[in-house]
Short mmCIF file of C-alpha atoms and ligand atoms in Angstrom, two decimals:
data_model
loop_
_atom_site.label_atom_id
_atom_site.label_comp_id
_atom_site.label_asym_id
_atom_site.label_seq_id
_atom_site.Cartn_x
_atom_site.Cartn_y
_atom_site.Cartn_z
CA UNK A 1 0.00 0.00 0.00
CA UNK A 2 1.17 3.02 -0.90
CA UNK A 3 1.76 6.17 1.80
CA UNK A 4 0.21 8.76 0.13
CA UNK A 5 1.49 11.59 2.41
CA UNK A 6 4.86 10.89 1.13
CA UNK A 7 3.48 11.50 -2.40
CA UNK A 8 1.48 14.35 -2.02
CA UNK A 9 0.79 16.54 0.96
CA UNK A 10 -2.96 16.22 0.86
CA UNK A 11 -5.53 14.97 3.16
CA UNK A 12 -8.30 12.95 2.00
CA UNK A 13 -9.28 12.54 -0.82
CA UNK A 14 -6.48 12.31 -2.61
CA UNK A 15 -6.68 13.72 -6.54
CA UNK A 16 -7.12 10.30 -8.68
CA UNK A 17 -4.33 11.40 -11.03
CA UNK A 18 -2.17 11.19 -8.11
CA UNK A 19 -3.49 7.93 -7.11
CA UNK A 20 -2.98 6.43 -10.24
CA UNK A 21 0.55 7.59 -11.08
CA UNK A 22 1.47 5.78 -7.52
CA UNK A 23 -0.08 2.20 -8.41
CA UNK A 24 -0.13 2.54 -12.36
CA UNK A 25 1.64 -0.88 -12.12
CA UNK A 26 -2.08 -2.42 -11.30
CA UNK A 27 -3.24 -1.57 -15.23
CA UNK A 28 -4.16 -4.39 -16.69
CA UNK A 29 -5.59 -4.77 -20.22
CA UNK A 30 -9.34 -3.99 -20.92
CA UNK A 31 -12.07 -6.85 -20.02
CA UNK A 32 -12.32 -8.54 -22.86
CA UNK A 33 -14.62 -11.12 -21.57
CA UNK A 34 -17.90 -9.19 -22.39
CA UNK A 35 -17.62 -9.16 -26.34
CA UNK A 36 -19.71 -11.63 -26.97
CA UNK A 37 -22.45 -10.22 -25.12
CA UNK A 38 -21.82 -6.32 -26.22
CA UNK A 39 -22.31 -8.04 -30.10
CA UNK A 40 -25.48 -9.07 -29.26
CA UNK A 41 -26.59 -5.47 -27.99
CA UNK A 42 -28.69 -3.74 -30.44
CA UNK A 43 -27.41 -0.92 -32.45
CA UNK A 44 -28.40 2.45 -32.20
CA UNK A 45 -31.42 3.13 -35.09
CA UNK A 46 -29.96 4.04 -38.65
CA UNK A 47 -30.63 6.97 -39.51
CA UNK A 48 -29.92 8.40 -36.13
CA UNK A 49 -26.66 10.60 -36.21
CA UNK A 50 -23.80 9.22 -33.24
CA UNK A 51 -22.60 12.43 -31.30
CA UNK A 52 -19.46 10.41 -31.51
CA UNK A 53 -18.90 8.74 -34.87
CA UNK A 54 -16.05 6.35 -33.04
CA UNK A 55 -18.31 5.03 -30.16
CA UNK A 56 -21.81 4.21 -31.72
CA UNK A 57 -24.48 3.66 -29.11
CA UNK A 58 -25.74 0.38 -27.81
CA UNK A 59 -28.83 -0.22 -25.87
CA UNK A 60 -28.43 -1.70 -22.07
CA UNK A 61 -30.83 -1.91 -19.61
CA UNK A 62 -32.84 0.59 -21.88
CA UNK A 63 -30.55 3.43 -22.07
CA UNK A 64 -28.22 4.45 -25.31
CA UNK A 65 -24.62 3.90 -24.17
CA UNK A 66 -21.14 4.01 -25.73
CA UNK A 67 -20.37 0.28 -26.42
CA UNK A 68 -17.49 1.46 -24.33
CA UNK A 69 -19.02 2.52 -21.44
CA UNK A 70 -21.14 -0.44 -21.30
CA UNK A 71 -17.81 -2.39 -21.29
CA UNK A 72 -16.87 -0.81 -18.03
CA UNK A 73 -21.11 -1.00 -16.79
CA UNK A 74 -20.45 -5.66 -17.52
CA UNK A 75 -17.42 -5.21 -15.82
CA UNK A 76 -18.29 -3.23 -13.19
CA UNK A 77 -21.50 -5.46 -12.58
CA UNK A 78 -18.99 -8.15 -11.80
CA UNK A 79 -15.72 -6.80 -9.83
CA UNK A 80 -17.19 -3.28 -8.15
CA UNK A 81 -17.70 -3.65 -4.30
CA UNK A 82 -19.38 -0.35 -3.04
CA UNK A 83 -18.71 0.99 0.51
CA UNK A 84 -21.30 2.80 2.29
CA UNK A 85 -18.67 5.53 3.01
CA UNK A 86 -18.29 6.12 -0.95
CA UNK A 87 -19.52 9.12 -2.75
CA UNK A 88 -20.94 8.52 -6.11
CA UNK A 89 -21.68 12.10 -8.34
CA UNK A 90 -24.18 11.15 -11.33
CA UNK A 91 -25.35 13.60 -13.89
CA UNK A 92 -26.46 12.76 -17.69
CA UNK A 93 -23.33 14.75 -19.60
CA UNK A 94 -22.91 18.10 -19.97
CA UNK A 95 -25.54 19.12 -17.00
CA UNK A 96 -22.68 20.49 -14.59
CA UNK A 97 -20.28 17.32 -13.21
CA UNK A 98 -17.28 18.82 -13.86
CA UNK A 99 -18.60 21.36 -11.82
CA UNK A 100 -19.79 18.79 -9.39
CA UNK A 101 -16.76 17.38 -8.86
CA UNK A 102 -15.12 21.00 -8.26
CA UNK A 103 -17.44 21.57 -5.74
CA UNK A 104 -17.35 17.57 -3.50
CA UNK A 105 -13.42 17.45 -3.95
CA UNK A 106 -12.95 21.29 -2.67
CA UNK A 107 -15.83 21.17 0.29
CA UNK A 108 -13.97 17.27 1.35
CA UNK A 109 -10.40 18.93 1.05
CA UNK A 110 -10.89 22.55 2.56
CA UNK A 111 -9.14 22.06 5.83
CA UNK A 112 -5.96 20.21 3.87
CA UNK A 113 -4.42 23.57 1.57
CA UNK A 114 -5.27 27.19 1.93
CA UNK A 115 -7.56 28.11 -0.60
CA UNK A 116 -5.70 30.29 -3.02
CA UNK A 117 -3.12 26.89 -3.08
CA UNK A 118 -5.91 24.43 -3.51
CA UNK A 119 -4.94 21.58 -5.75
CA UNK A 120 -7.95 22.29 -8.16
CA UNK A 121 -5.16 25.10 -9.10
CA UNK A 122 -3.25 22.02 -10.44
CA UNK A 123 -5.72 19.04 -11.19
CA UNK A 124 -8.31 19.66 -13.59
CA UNK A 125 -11.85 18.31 -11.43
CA UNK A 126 -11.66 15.18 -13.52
CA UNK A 127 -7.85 14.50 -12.63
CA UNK A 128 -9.52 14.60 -8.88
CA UNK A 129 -12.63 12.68 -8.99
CA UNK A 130 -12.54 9.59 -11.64
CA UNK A 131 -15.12 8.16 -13.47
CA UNK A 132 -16.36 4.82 -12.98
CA UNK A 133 -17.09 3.16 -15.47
CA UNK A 134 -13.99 4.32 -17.52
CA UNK A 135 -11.82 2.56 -14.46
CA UNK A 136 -13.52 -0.63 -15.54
CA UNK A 137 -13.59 -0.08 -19.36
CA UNK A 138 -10.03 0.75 -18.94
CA UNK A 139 -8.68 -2.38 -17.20
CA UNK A 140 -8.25 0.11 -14.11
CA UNK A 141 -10.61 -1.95 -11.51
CA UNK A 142 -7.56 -2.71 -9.25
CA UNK A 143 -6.96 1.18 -8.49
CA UNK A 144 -9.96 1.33 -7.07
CA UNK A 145 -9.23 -0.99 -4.63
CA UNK A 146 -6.23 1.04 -3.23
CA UNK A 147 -8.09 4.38 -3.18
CA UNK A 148 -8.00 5.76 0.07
CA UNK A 149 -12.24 5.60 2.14
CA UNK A 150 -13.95 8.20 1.55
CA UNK A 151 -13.57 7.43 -2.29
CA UNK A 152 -15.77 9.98 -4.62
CA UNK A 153 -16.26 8.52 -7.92
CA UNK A 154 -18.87 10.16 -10.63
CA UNK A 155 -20.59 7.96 -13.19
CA UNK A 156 -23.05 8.90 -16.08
CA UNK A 157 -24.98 5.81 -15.76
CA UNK A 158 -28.77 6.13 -15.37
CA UNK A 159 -30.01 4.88 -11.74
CA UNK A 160 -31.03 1.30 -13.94
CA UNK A 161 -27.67 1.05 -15.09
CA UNK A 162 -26.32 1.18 -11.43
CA UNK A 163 -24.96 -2.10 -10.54
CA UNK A 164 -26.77 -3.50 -7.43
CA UNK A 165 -23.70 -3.05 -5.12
CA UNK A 166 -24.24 0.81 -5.74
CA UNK A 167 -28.30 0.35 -5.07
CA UNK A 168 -27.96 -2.01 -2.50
CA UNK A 169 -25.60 0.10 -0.43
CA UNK A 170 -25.86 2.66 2.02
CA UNK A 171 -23.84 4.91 -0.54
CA UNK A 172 -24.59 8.65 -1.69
CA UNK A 173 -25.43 10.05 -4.14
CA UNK A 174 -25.01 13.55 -5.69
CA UNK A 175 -27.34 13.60 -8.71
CA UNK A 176 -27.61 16.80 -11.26
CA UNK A 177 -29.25 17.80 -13.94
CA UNK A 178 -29.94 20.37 -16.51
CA UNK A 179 -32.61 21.59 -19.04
CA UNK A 180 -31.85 18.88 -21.98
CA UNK A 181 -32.39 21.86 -23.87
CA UNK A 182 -28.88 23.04 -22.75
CA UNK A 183 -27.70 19.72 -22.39
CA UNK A 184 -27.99 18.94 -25.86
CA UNK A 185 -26.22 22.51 -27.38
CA UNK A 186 -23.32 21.99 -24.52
CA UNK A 187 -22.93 18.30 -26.46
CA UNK A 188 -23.36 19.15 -29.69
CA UNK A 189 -20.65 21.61 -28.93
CA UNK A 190 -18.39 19.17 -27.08
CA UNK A 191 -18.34 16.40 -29.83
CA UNK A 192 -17.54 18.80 -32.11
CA UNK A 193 -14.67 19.95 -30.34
CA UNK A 194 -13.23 15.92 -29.68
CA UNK A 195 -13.71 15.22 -33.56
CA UNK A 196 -11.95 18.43 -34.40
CA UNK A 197 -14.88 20.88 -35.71
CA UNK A 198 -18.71 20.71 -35.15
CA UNK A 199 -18.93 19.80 -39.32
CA UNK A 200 -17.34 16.58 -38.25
CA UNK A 201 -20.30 15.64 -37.07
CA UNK A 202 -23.98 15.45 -37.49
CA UNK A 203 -25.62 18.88 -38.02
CA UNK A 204 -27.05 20.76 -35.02
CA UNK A 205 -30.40 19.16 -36.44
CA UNK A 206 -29.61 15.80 -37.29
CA UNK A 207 -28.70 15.65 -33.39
CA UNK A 208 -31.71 17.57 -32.17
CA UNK A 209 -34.09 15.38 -33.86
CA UNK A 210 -31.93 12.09 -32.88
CA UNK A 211 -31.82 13.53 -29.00
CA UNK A 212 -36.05 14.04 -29.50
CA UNK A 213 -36.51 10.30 -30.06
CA UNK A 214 -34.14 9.45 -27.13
CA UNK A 215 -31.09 8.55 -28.69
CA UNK A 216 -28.09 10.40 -27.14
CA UNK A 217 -25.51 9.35 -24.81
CA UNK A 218 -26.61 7.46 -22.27
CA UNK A 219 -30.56 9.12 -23.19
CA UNK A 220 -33.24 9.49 -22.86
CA UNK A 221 -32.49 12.04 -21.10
CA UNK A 222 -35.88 12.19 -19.42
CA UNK A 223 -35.41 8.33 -18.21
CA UNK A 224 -32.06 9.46 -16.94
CA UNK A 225 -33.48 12.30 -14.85
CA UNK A 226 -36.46 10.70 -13.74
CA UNK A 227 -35.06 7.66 -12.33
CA UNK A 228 -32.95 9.58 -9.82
CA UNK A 229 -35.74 11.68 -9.14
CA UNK A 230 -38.00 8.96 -8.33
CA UNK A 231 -35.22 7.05 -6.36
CA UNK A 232 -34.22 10.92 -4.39
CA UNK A 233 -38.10 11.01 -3.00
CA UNK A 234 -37.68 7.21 -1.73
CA UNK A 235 -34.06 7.82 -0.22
CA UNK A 236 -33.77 11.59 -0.14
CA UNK A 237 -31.47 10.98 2.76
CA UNK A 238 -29.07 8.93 0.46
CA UNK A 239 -29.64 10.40 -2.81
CA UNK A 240 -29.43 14.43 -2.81
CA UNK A 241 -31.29 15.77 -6.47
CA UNK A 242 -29.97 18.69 -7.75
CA UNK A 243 -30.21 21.31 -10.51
CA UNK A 244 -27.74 23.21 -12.35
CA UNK A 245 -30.30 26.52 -12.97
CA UNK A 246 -30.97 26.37 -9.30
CA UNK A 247 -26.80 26.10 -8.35
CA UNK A 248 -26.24 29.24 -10.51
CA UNK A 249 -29.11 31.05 -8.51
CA UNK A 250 -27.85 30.30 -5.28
CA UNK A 251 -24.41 29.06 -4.94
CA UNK A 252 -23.70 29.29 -1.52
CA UNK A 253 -27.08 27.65 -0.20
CA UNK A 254 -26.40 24.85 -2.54
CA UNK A 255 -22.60 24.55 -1.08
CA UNK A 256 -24.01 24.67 2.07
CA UNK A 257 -26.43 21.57 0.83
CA UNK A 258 -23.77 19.75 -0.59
CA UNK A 259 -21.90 19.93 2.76
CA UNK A 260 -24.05 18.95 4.55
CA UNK A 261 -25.46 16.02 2.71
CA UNK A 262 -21.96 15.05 2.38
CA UNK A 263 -20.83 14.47 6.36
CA UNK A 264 -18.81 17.93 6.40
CA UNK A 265 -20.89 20.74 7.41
CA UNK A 266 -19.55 24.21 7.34
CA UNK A 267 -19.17 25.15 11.37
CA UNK A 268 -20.12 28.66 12.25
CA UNK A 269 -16.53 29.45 12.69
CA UNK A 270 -16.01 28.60 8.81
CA UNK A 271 -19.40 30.42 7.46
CA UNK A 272 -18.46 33.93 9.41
CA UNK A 273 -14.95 33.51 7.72
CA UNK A 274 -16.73 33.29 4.27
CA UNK A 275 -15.33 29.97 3.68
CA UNK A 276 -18.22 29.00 1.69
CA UNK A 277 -18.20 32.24 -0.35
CA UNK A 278 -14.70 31.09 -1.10
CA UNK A 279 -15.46 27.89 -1.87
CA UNK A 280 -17.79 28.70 -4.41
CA UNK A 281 -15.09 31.36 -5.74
CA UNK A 282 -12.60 28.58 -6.43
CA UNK A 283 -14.93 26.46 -7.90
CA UNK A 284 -16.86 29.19 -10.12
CA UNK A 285 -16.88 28.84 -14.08
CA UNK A 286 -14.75 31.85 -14.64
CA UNK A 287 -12.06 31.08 -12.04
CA UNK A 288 -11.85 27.23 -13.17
CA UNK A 289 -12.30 28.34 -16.93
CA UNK A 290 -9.27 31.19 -16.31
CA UNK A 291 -6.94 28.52 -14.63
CA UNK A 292 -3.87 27.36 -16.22
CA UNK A 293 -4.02 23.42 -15.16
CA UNK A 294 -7.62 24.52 -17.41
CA UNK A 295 -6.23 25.10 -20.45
CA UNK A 296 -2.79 23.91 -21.50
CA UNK A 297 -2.60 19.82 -19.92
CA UNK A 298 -4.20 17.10 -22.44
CA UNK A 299 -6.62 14.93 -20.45
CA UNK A 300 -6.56 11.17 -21.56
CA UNK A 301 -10.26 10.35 -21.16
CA UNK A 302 -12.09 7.28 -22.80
CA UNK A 303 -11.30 6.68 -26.07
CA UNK A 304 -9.72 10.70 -26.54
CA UNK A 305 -7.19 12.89 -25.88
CA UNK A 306 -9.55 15.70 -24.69
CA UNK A 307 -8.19 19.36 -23.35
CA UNK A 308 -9.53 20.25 -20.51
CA UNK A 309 -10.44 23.60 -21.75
CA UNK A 310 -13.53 21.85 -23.56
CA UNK A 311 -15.05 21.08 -19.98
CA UNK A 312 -16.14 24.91 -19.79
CA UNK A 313 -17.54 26.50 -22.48
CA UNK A 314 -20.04 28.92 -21.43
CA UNK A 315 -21.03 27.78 -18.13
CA UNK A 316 -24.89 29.74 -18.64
CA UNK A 317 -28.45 28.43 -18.29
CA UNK A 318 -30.45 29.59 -21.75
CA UNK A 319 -27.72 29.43 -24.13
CA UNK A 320 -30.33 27.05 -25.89
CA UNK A 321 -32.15 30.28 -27.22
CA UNK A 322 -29.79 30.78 -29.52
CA UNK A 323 -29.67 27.38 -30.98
CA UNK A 324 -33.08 26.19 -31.10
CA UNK A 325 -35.68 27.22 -33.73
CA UNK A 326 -39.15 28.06 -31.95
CA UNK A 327 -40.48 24.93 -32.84
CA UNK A 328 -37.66 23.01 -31.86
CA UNK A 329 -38.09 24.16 -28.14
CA UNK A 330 -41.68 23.37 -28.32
CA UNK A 331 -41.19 20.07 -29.79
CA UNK A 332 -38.54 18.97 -26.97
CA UNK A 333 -40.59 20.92 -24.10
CA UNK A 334 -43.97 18.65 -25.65
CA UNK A 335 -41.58 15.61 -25.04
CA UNK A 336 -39.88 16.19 -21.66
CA UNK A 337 -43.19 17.79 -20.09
CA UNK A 338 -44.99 14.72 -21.85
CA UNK A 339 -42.66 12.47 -19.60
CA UNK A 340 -42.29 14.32 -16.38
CA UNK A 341 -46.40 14.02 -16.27
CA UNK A 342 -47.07 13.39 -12.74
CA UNK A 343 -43.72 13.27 -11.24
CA UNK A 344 -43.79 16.50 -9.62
CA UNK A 345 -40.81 17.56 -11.82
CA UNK A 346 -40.76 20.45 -13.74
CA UNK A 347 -37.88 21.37 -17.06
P1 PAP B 1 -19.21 16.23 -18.87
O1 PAP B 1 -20.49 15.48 -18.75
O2 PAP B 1 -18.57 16.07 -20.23
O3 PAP B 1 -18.25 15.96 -17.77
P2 PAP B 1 -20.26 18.60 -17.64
O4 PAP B 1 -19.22 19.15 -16.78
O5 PAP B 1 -21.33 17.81 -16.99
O6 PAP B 1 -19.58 17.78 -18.82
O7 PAP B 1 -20.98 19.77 -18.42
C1 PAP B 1 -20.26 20.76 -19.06
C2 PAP B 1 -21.06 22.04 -18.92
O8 PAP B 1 -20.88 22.55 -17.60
C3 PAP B 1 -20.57 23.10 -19.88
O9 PAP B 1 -21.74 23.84 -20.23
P3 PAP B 1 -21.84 24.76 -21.52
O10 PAP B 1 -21.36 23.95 -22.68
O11 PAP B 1 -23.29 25.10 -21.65
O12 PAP B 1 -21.02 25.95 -21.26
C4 PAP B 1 -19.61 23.87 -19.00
O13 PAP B 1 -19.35 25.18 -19.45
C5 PAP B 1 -20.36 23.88 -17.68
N1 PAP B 1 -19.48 24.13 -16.53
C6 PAP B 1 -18.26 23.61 -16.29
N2 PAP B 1 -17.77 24.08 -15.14
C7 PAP B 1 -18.69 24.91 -14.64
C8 PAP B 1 -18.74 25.73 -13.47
N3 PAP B 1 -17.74 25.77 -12.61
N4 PAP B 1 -19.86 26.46 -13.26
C9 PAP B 1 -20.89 26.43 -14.13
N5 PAP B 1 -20.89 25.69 -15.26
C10 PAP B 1 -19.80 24.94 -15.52
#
């Protein structure tokens, strides 16, 4: 086991990057024993347009996933053993995890650096909070094993996707989410970005109409959303539902929530110091957008080389207005509103 003090003077939790570069000797190659099973999957629909022309959509367990990602959700299903002290951050993409992960990892680590030192100064969010299923995809299962309790993981997998040892377990959960309407111009966006210029992929209405019928990344989106929601009302002391509109409105109260929720309240000591305030500083879109560890490192995520730069774009709530056609945005609000019938929720 490896003394982590002598690698990095942090207290817990350590920054994944630095976890891994420590134990990088516990790679192994990617599962390979699921192929049979991921050829039997059924394609995404012709016709609709991938968001990522290298990682074309399979349906599991009724969502559209990267055949990828479901690699690491049948390997995960087999090797992951969830603690009750783990953290687990969800979102659908592009509805605020990067932010998310800001956020957890500086509100867990506040007491280890001063602020203006913090190591989100030096680690992107996703160097310090790792996603799951790309640890299994990626042959990476053993690392998890060594990361120091409490380990904060994120995962984009809907709440069916989840393997049992997550449900079954006394674990959190820190769900967000976003109007799809944004969700779906922040992704359009970011896959054009990863393929190198948004007319490498499908047009802004190919994907529109392809995210209408359900068919994006790990979509429906309204699926994805709902079944946290409905899980959050049956365990809202275990799952905490969140919204990104809501977290721009009122930052602090939400770091305050998040705190809390997570075992680590702010005392009174910290909130008359403005240590929330702070918090919420650090982790703000302009300040993580403006950072240097933001913009010049190459992040080796999935199958890409991705700069981290393409993690903040805008970091707004209604940059759909100037994407969507009027009767695009009624077409998608029919659908979601359509959906969220009777669950209370509203886009
Ligand atoms: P991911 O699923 O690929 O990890 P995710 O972080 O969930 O992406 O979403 C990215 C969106 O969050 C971007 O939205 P935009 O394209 O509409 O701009 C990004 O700008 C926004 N974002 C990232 N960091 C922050 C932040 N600190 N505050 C607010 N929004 C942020």
């Amino acid at each position: 086991m490896v003394n982590y003090d002598s690698v990095s003077p942090v207290g817990f939790p350590i920054p994944y990057k630095i976890i891994e570069k420590a134990n990088n000797h516990l790679i192994k190659n990617p599962p390979q024993e699921h192929e049979a099973l991921l050829a039997t999957l059924p394609l995404q629909p012709s016709g609709t347009p991938n968001f990522h022309p290298r990682q074309p959509f399979v349906l599991y367990k009724g969502a559209w996933i990267g055949k990828f990602f479901v690699r690491g959700a049948l390997a995960m299903e087999q090797n992951f053993k969830s603690c009750p002290t783990d953290l687990l951050l969800v979102s659908s993409p592009k509805s605020g995890i990067t932010w998310l992960k800001a956020m957890i990892f500086a509100t867990l680590t506040r007491t280890s650096y001063p602020l203006d030192q913090h190591t989100l100064h030096t680690h992107n969010p996703h160097q310090c909070v790792t996603n799951l299923e790309r640890m299994f995809a990626t042959g990476r299962s053993q690392i998890i094993e060594v990361i120091p309790s409490p380990r904060v993981f994120n995962s984009h997998f809907p709440y069916s996707v989840l393997p049992q040892t997550i449900t079954d377990s006394d674990c959190r959960i820190v769900y967000v989410w976003r109007d799809p309407k944004d969700v779906l111009v922040s992704m359009w966006h970011f896959f054009g970005k990863i393929m190198g210029g948004a007319d490498k992929i499908a047009t802004f209405e190919q994907v529109y109409d392809s995210f209408c019928q359900g068919v994006n990344g790990y979509g429906p989106i309204w699926s994805h959303v709902l079944g946290y929601w409905e899980e959050s009302k049956r365990r809202p002391e275990k799952i905490l539902f969140l919204k990104y509109e809501n977290i721009l409105q009122e930052p602090v109260k939400h770091a305050k929530q998040l705190a809390h929720f997570i075992g680590c309240p702010y005392s009174e000591a910290e909130e008359s110091q403005g240590v929330v305030e702070q918090i919420v500083e650090l982790c703000s879109f302009q300040k993580l957008k403006n950072m240097d560890v933001n913009n010049n490192e190459i992040l080796s995520m999935s199958a890409n080389n991705i700069s981290p730069s393409y993690f903040f774009r805008k970091g707004e709530a209604g940059d759909w207005k100037s994407h969507l056609t009027r009767e695009m945005v009624v077409r998608l609000n029919t659908i979601i509103e359509e959906k969220f019938k009777g669950s209370g929720l509203k886009i």
